[in-house]
mmCIF file of C-alpha atoms and ligand atoms in Angstrom:
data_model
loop_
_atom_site.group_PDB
_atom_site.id
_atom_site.type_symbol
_atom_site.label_atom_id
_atom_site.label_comp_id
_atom_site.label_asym_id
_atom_site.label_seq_id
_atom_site.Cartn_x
_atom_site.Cartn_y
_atom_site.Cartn_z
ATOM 1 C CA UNK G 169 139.421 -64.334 156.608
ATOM 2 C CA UNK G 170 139.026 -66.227 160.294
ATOM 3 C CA UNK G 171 140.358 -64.384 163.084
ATOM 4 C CA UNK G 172 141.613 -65.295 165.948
ATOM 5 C CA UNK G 173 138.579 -65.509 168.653
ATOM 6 C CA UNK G 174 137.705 -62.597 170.939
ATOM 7 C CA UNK G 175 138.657 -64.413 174.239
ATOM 8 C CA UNK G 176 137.573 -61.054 177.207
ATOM 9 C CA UNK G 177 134.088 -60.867 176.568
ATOM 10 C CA UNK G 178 130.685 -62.578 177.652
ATOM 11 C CA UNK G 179 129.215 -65.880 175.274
ATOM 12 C CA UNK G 180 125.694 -67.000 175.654
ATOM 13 C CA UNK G 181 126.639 -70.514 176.478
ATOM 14 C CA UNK G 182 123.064 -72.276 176.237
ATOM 15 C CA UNK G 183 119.337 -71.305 177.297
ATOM 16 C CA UNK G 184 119.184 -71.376 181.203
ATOM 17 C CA UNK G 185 116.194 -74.229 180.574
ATOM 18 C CA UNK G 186 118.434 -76.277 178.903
ATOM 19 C CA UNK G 187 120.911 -76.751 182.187
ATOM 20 C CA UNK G 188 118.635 -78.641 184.379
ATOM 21 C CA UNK G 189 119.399 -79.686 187.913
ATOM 22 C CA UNK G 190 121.037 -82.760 187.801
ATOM 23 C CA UNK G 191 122.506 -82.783 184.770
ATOM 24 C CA UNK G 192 125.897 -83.107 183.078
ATOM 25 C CA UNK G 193 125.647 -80.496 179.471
ATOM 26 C CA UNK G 194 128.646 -81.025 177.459
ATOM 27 C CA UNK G 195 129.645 -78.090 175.087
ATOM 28 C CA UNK G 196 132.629 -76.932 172.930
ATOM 29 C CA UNK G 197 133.085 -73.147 172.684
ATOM 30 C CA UNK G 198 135.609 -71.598 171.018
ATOM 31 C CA UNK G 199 137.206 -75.244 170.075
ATOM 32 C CA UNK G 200 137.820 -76.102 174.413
ATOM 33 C CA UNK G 201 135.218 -78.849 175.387
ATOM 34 C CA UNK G 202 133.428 -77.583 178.299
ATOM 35 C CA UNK G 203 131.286 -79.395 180.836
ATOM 36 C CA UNK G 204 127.906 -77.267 182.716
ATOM 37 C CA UNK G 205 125.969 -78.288 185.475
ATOM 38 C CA UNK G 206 124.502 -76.878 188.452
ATOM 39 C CA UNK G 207 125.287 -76.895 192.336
ATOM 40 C CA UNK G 208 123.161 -77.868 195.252
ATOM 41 C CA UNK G 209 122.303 -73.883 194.939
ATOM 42 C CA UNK G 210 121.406 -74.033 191.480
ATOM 43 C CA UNK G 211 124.414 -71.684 190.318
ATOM 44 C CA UNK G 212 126.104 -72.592 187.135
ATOM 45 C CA UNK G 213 129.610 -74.666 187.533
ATOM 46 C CA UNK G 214 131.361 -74.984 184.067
ATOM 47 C CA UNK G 215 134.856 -77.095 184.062
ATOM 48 C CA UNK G 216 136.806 -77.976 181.579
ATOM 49 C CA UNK G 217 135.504 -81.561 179.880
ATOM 50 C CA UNK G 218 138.914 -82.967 180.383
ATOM 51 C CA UNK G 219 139.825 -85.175 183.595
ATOM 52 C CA UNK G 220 143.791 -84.200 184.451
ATOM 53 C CA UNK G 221 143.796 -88.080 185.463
ATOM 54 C CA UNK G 222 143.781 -89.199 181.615
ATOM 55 C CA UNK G 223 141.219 -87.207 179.913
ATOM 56 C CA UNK G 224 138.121 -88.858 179.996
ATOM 57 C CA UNK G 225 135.338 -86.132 179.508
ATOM 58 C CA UNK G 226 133.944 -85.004 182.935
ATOM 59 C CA UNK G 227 130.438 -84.799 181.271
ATOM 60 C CA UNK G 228 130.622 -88.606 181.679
ATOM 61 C CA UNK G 229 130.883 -88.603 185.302
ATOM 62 C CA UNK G 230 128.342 -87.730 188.028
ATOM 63 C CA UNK G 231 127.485 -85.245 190.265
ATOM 64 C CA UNK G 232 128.279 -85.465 194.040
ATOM 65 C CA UNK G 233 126.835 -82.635 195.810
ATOM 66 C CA UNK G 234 128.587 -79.698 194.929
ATOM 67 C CA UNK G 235 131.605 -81.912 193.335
ATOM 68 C CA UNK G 236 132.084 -83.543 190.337
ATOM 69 C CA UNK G 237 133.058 -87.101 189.441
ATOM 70 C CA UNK G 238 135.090 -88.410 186.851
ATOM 71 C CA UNK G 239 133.192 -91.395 185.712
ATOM 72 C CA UNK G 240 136.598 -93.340 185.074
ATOM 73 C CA UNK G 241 138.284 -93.717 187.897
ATOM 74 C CA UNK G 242 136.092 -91.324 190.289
ATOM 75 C CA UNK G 243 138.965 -88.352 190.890
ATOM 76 C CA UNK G 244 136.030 -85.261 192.571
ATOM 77 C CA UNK G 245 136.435 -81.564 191.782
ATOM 78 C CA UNK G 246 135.077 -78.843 192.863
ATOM 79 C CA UNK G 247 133.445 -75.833 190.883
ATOM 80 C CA UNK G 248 136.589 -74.176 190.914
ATOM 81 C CA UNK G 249 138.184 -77.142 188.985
ATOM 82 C CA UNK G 250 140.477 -78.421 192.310
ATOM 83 C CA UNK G 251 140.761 -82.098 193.126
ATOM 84 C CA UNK G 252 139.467 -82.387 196.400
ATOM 85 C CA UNK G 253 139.142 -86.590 196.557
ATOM 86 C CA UNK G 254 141.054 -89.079 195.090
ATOM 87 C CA UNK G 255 139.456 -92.125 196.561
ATOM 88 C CA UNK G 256 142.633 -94.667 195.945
ATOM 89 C CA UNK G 257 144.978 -95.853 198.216
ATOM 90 C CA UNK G 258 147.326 -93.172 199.528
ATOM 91 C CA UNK G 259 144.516 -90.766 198.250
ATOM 92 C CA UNK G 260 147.580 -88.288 196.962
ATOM 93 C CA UNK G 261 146.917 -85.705 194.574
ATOM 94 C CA UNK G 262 149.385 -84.883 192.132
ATOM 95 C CA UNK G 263 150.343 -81.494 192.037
ATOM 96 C CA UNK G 264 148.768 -79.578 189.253
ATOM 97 C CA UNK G 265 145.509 -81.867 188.935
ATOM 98 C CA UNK G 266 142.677 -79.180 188.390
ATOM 99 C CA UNK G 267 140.419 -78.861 185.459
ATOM 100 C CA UNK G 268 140.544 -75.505 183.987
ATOM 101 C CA UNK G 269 137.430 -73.028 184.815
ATOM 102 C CA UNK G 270 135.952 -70.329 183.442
ATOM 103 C CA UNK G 271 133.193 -67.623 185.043
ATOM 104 C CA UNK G 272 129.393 -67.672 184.543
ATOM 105 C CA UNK G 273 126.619 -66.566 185.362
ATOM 106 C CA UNK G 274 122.626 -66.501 184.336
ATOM 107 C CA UNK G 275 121.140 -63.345 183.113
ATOM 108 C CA UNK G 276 117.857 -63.337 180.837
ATOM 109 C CA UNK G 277 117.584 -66.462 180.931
ATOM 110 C CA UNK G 278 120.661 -67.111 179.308
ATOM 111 C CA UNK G 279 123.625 -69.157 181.131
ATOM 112 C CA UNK G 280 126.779 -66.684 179.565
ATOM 113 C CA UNK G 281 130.731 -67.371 179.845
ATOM 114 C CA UNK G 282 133.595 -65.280 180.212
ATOM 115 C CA UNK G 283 135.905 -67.118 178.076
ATOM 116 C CA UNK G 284 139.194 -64.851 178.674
ATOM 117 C CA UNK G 285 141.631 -64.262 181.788
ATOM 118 C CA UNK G 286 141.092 -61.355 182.464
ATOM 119 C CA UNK G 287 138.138 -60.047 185.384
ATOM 120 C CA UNK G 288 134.728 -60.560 183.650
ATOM 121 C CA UNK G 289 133.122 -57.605 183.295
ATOM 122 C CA UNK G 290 129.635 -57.489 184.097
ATOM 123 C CA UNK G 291 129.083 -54.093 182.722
ATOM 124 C CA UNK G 292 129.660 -55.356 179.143
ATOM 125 C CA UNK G 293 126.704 -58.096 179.405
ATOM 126 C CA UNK G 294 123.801 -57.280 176.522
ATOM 127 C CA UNK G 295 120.973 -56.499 177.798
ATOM 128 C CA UNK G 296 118.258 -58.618 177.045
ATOM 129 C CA UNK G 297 116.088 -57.506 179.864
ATOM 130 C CA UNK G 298 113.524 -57.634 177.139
ATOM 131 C CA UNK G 299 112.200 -61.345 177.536
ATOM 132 C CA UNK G 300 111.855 -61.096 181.304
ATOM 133 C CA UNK G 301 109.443 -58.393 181.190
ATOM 134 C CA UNK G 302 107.468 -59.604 178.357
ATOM 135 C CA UNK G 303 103.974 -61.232 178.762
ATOM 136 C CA UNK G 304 105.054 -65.333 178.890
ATOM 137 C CA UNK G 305 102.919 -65.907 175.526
ATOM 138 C CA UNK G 306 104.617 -62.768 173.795
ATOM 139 C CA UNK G 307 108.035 -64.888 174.082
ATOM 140 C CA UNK G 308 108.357 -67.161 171.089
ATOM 141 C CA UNK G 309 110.543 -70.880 171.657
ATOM 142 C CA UNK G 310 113.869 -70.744 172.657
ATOM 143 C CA UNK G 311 115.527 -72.101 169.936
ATOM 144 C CA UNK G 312 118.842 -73.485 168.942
ATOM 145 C CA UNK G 313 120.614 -74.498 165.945
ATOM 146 C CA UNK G 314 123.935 -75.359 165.236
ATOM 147 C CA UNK G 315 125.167 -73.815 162.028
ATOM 148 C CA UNK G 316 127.820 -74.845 159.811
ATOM 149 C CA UNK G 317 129.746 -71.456 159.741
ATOM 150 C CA UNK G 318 131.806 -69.009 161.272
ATOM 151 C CA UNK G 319 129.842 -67.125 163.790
ATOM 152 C CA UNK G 320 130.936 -64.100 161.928
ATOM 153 C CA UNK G 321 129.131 -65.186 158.492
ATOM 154 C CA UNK G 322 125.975 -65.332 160.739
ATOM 155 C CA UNK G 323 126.780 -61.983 161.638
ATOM 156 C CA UNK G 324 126.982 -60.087 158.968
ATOM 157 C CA UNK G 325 123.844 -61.861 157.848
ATOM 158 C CA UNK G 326 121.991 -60.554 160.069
ATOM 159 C CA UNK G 327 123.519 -57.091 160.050
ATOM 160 C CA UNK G 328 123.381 -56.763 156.339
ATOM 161 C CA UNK G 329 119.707 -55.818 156.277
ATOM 162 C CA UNK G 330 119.491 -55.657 152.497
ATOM 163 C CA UNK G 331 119.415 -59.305 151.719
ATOM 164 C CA UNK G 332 115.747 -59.826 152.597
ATOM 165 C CA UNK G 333 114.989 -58.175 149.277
ATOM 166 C CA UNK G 334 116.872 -61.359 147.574
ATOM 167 C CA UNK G 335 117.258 -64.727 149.735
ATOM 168 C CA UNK G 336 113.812 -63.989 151.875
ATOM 169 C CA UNK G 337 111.925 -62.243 148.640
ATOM 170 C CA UNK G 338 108.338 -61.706 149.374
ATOM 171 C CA UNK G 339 108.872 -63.212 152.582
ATOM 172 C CA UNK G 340 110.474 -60.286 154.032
ATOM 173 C CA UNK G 341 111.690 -58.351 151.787
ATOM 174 C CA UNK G 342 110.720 -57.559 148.132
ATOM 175 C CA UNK G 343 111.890 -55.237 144.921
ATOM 176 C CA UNK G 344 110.760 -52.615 146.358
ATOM 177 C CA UNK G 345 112.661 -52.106 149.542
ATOM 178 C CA UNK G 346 115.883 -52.582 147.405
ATOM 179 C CA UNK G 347 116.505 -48.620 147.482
ATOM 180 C CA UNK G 348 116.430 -48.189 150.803
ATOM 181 C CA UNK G 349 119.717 -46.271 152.661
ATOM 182 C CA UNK G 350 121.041 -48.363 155.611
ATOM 183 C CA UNK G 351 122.343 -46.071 158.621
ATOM 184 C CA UNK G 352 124.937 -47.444 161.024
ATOM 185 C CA UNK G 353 125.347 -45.747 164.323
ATOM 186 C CA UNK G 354 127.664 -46.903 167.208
ATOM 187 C CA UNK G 355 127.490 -45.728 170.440
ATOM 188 C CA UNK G 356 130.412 -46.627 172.533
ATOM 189 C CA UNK G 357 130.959 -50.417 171.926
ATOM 190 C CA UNK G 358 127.383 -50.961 170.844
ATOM 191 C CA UNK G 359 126.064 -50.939 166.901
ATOM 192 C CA UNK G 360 123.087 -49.961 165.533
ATOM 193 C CA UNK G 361 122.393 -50.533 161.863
ATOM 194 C CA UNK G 362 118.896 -49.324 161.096
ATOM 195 C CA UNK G 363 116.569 -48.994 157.985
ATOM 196 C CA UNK G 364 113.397 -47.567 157.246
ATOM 197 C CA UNK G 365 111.571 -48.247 154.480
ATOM 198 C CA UNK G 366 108.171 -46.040 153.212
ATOM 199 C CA UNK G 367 104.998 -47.008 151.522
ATOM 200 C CA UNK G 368 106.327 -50.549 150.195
ATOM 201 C CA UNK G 369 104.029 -53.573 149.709
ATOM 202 C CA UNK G 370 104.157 -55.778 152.243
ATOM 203 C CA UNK G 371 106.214 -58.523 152.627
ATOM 204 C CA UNK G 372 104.264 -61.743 153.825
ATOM 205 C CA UNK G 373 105.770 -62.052 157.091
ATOM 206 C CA UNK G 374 104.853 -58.174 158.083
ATOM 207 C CA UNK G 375 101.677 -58.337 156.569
ATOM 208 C CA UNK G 376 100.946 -61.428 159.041
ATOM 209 C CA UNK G 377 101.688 -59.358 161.502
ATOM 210 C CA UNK G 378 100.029 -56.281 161.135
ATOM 211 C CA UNK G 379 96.730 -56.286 159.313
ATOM 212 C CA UNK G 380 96.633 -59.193 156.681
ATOM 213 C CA UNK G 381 95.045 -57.250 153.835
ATOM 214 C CA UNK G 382 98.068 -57.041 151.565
ATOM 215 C CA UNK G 383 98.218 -53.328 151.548
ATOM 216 C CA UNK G 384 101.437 -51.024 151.293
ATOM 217 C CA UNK G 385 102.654 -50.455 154.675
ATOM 218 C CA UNK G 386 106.058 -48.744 156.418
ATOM 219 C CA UNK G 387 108.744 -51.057 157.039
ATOM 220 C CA UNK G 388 111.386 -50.326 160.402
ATOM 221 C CA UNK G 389 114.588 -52.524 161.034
ATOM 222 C CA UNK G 390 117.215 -51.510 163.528
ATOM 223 C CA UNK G 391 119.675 -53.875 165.183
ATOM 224 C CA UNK G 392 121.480 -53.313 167.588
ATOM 225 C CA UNK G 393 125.376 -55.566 167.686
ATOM 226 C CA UNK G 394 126.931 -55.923 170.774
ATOM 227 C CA UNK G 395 130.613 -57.930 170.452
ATOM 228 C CA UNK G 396 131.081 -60.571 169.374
ATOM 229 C CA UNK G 397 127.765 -61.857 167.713
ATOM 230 C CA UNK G 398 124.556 -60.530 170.587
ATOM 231 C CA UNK G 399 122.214 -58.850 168.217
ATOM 232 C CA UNK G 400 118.458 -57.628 168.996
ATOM 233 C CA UNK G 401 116.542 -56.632 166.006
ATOM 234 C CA UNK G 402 113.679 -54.461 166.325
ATOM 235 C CA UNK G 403 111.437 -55.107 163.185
ATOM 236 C CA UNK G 404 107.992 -53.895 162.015
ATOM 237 C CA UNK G 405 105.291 -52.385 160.370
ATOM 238 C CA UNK G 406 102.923 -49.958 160.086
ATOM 239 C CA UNK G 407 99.995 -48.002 158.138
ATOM 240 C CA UNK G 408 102.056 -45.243 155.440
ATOM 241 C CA UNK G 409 102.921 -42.295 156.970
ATOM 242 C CA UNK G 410 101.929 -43.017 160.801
ATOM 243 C CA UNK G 411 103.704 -43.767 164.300
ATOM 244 C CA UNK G 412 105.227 -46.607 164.269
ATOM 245 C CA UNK G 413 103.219 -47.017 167.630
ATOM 246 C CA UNK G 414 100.155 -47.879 165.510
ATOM 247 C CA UNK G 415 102.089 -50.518 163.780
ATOM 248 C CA UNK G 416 103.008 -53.941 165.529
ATOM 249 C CA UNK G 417 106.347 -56.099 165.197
ATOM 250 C CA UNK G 418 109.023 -57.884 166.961
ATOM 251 C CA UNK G 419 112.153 -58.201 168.583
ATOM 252 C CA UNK G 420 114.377 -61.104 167.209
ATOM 253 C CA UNK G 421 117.090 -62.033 169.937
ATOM 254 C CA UNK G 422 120.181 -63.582 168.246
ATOM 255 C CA UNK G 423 123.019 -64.804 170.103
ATOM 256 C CA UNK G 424 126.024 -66.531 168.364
ATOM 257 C CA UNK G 425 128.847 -68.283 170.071
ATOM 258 C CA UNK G 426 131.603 -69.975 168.296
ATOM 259 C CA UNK G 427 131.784 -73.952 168.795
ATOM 260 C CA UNK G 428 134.582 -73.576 166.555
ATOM 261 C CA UNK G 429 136.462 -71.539 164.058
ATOM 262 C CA UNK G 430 133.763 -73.115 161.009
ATOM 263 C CA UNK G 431 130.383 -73.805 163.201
ATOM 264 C CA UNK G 432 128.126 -71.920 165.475
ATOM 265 C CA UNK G 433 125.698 -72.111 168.365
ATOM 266 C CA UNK G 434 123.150 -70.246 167.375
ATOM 267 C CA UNK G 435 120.185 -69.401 170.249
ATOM 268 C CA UNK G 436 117.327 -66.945 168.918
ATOM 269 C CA UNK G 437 113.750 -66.354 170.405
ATOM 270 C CA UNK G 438 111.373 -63.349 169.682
ATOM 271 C CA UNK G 439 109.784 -60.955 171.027
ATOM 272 C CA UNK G 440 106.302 -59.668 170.211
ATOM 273 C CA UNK G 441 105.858 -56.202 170.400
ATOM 274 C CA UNK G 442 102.693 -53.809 170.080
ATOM 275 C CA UNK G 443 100.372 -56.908 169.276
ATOM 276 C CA UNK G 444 97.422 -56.138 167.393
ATOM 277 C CA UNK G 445 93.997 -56.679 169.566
ATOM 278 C CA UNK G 446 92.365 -59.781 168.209
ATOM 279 C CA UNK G 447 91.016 -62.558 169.476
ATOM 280 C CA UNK G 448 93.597 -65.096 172.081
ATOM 281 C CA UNK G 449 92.552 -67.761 169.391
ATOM 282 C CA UNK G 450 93.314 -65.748 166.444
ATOM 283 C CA UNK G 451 96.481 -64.783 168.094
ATOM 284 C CA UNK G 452 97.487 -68.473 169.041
ATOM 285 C CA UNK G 453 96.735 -68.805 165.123
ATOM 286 C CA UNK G 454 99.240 -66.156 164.309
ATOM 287 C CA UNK G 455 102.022 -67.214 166.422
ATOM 288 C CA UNK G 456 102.547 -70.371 165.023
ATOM 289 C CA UNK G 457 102.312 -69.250 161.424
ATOM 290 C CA UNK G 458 104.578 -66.832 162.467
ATOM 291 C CA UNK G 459 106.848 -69.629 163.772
ATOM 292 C CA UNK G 460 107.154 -71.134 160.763
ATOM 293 C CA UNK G 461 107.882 -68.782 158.787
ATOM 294 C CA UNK G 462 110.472 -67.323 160.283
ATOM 295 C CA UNK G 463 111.598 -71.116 160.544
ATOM 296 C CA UNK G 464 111.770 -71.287 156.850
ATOM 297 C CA UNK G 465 113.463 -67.751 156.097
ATOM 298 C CA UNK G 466 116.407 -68.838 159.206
ATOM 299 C CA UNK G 467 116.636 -72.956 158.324
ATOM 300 C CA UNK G 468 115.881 -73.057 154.990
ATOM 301 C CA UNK G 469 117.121 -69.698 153.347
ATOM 302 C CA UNK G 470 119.719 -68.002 155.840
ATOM 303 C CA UNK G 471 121.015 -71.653 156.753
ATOM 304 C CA UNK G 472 121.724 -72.920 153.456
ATOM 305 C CA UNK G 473 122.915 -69.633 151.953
ATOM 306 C CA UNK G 474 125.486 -69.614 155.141
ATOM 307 C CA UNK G 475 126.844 -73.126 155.388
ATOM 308 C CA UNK G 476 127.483 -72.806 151.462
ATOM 309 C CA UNK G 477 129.090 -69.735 151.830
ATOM 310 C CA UNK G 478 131.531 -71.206 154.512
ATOM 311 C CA UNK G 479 131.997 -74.104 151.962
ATOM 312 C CA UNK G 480 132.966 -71.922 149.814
ATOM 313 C CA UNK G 481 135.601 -69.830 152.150
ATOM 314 C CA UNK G 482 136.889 -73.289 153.536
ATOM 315 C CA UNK G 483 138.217 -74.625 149.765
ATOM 316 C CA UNK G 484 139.809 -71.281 149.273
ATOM 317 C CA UNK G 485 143.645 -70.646 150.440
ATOM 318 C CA UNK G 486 142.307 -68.230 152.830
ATOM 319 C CA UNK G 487 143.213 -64.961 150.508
ATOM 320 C CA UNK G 488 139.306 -64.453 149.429
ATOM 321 C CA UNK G 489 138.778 -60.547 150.370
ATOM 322 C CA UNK G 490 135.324 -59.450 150.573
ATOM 323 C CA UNK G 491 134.269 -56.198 147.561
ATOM 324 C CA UNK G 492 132.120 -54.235 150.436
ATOM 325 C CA UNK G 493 129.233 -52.548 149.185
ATOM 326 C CA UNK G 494 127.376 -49.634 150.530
ATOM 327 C CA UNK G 495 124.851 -52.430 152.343
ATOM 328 C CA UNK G 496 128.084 -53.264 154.361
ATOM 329 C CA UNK G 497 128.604 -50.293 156.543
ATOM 330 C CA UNK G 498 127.580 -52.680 159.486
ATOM 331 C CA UNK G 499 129.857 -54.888 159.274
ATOM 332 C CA UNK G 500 132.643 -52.972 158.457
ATOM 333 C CA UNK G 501 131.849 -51.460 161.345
ATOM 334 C CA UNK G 502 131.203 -54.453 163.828
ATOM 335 C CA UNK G 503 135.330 -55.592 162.908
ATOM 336 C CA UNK G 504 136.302 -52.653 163.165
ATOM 337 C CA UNK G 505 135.269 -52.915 166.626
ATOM 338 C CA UNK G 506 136.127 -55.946 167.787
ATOM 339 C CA UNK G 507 139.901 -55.556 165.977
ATOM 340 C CA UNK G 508 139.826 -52.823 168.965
ATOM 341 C CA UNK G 509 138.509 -54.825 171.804
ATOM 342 C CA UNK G 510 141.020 -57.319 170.795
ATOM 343 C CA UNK G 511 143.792 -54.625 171.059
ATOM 344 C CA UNK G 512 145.768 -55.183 174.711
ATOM 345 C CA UNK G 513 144.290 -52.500 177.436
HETATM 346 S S1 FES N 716 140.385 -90.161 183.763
HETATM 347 FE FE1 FES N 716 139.318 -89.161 185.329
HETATM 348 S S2 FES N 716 139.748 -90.197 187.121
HETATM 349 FE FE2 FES N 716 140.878 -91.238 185.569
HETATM 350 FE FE1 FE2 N 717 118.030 -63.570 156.633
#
């Protein structure tokens, strides 16, 4: 059921505010322990978190400049992993003694790695040009978690749009909605799985939202995939048979990076869009009531549904085989194309 990781492609590595100046920000991705910081510029440096001397994690050391020190014996390297001091007597370096690097690079706010060997590709980056444009107090926290699961459980979670009716009922989803088709589009290496729901009543979290008077309302979701686990889901409401313009919703950003083959960093923020006029205290109101409950549907429902479901996987011999329904075109879809990305050029 685990496959082998997608190595030639971009990973949102951690929130650009959490790699401060000065600082050493140890993280495993894709099971190889990894060590950020930033230069005198202020451009990412990631090494390897493995001195060649004898493997004491560089995240212990300190930074010199533009170098970094081992904090066992003081060995410096550079940001592209070379030795360039060893301060003991002859002061040789032994050929070969470089910690291994990888590219990256800062785009929306996001510090992303190109994990593979090959030339990153720039092109390929997700745009999330989104939550630079958007008014500061439209941005929700940047948030992390790490989850107990294969990235790809999170995934399809989020892809499978139908599961708000069940694990987020009346939260997000309800009976109604249950008959609703789900339409999966992909448009070179990109995903969209959308769904559109008429004249249902509305589910707490939309209702919050749009006008807070419990009445029926029309229901959008499309999310878009980009590999291996960058979603964006556009999600909303609005009055029965009108432009969704008139209606108000968000954009959740979800970006999901493999620590390793059974746990996740998972970063997600949203995105108001088409806010409702009302007043900036009512507003502040609604934001954090929003907050919280799309806390509890992600920590307390998606989490624990997730990490169980990994529990479950892990005790198997690894022969459990999925019986795709119809509200899996998504994800069947999403393999599909990484199993070609993964394919040799
Ligand atoms: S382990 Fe790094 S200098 Fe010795
Ligand atoms: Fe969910």
């Amino acid at each position: 059921m685990i496959a082998p990781y997608l190595l030639d492609t971009w990973y949102a590595a951690m929130w650009s505010a959490d790699l401060p100046a000065g600082a050493l920000v140890p993280r495993t991705i894709l099971d190889e322990p990894l060590v950020f910081w930033r230069t005198s510029g202020g451009e990412v440096a990631v090494l390897e978190d493995r001195c060649p001397h004898r493997f004491a994690p560089l995240s212990m050391g300190r930074i010199l400049g533009d170098h970094l020190q081992c904090g066992y014996h003081g060995l410096e390297f550079d940001v592209n992993g070379a030795c360039v001091n060893n301060p003991h007597p002859n002061r040789a370096v032994p050929p070969g003694t470089f910690a291994r690097t990888h590219p990256a690079l800062e785009r929306h706010s996001i510090v992303w790695i190109w994990m593979g060997d090959s030339q990153p590709d720039t092109s390929t980056l997700p745009d999330y040009g989104l939550i630079d444009t958007a008014p500061a107090d439209q941005v929700s926290k940047r948030d992390y978690l790490l989850m107990a699961a294969n990235y790809e459980l999170i995934a399809d979670n989020l892809l499978d749009l139908s599961h708000a009716s069940y694990l987020h009922a009346g939260l997000l989803g309800n009976d109604a909605m249950v008959d609703t088709r789900t339409d999966v589009e992909r448009q070179g290496n990109t995903l969209w799985v959308s769904r559109f729901t008429p004249d249902v009543p509305v589910p707490q979290l939309y209702d919050l939202m749009f006008r807070q008077d419990g009445r029926n309302v029309d229901i959008w979701t499309r999310i878009r995939w980009n590999a291996p686990g960058c979603l964006l889901n556009d999600t909303g409401a609005c009055a029965p048979n009108t432009d969704r313009s008139t209606g108000t919703g968000l954009y959740g950003i979800h970006l999901l990076t493999p620590e390793t083959a059974t746990t996740t960093h998972y970063h997600f923020c949203a995105v108001r869009q088409n806010t409702v006029q009302r007043d900036p205290a009512a507003d502040e109101h609604i934001r954090g009531q929003l907050s919280e409950l799309r806390h509890r549907a992600f920590e307390e429902q998606d989490r624990a549904m997730i990490e169980a479901q990994q529990r479950n996987i892990s005790r198997s011999n690894g022969d459990l085989r999925p019986a795709p329904l119809s509200v899996d075109a998504g994800i069947v879809r999403y393999h599909r194309i990484i199993d070609e990305l993964r394919l040799p050029a």
